[in-house]
Amino acid sequence: MFSKIHFPSVIGFEEVELKELIKFIDNQYREWDEIKFDKKTNFPKTYKDGTIKKRTIRPSKAKLNLVQRKTRELILSKIELPTNVHGGRKKHSNITNAKSHQGKKYILTTDLKDFYPSVSHKTVYNTFIDLGFNKQSSFYLTRFTTWKKELPQGTPTSTDISNIIFLKTDLELIELCNERQITYTRYIDDLTFSAPFDFQNSIKDIIDIIKASKLKISWRKTIYEGKQTVTGIIPLLNKITAPEKILKKVEEEKQLPDNFLKPYTNYNNNIKKISKQKKK
């Protein structure tokens, strides 16, 4: 199926236009740094020497952004992903991710460190070749979704590409977890495992599979315990709920007039709605 794709024809651009866009690709991005904040303390994250941690945001501009949106809609979205993936998919979110772990007594959470920047352009190209895309399409897909030899944060295609890059590892983790009756989900770079029983003896095998992907694990965010948040949501025995800091914001929004935007209230209502749904 993928081997016969002619990239320019699929996204509706003349090949000469795409080559011109590649020629001036550096002009098609904006770039700035954002300070990383600790979600628990709201203070900036720092390295051991006290230097503040930052992430580089690189959104694409108009024409490249259009090419990327068409690439996502017409090509990347056609690549089938396992049901455990909740990031970058319609009707899936951090909330549905947490819902999968409702009622589980033991939870392991971990995080992929610098996920997007760790994905090189060579990895992207080789992944498309492995999926059966021809060399021309693999070249265009790589050239229009990576910049400065890595996956940029802030473009329409980066989450989709990261899901595709991690597909092989996802399938290996799913196989292991199914064999051991462990629930596994992934929300972009957040990986969660849970079970009604203590599965500590499986953690090394899980970690070994992740490490084999050559992506870095954030050991500081690798936690194995019963009560903890999962992608910002608290899974309990019979429901999922928002953390206290969100509920406080909801209470504050109750004081606002009805015609004011109330994002925290809407978010909390969505959590309640998904909490009532039956687990799949």
mmCIF file of C-alpha atoms in Angstrom, residues 75-77 79-81 124 127-128 131 133 157-170 186:
data_model
loop_
_atom_site.group_PDB
_atom_site.id
_atom_site.type_symbol
_atom_site.label_atom_id
_atom_site.label_comp_id
_atom_site.label_asym_id
_atom_site.label_seq_id
_atom_site.Cartn_x
_atom_site.Cartn_y
_atom_site.Cartn_z
ATOM 1 C CA ILE A 75 -0.716 9.889 5.046
ATOM 2 C CA LEU A 76 0.267 9.692 8.701
ATOM 3 C CA SER A 77 -3.287 9.203 9.988
ATOM 4 C CA ILE A 79 -0.883 4.284 9.618
ATOM 5 C CA GLU A 80 -2.659 2.039 12.103
ATOM 6 C CA LEU A 81 -1.689 2.437 15.735
ATOM 7 C CA VAL A 124 12.467 8.851 10.838
ATOM 8 C CA THR A 127 11.177 3.925 10.003
ATOM 9 C CA PHE A 128 9.270 4.882 6.852
ATOM 10 C CA LEU A 131 6.998 0.456 6.972
ATOM 11 C CA PHE A 133 7.284 3.452 1.886
ATOM 12 C CA THR A 157 3.222 16.211 12.490
ATOM 13 C CA SER A 158 5.620 15.660 15.392
ATOM 14 C CA THR A 159 3.226 13.743 17.643
ATOM 15 C CA ASP A 160 2.200 11.476 14.758
ATOM 16 C CA ILE A 161 5.828 10.842 13.843
ATOM 17 C CA SER A 162 6.717 10.057 17.463
ATOM 18 C CA ASN A 163 3.861 7.537 17.625
ATOM 19 C CA ILE A 164 5.106 5.856 14.454
ATOM 20 C CA ILE A 165 8.718 5.844 15.676
ATOM 21 C CA PHE A 166 7.664 4.146 18.911
ATOM 22 C CA LEU A 167 5.357 1.638 17.187
ATOM 23 C CA LYS A 168 7.828 -1.278 17.298
ATOM 24 C CA THR A 169 8.455 -0.730 21.006
ATOM 25 C CA ASP A 170 4.722 -0.337 21.670
ATOM 26 C CA ARG A 186 1.150 5.550 26.272
#
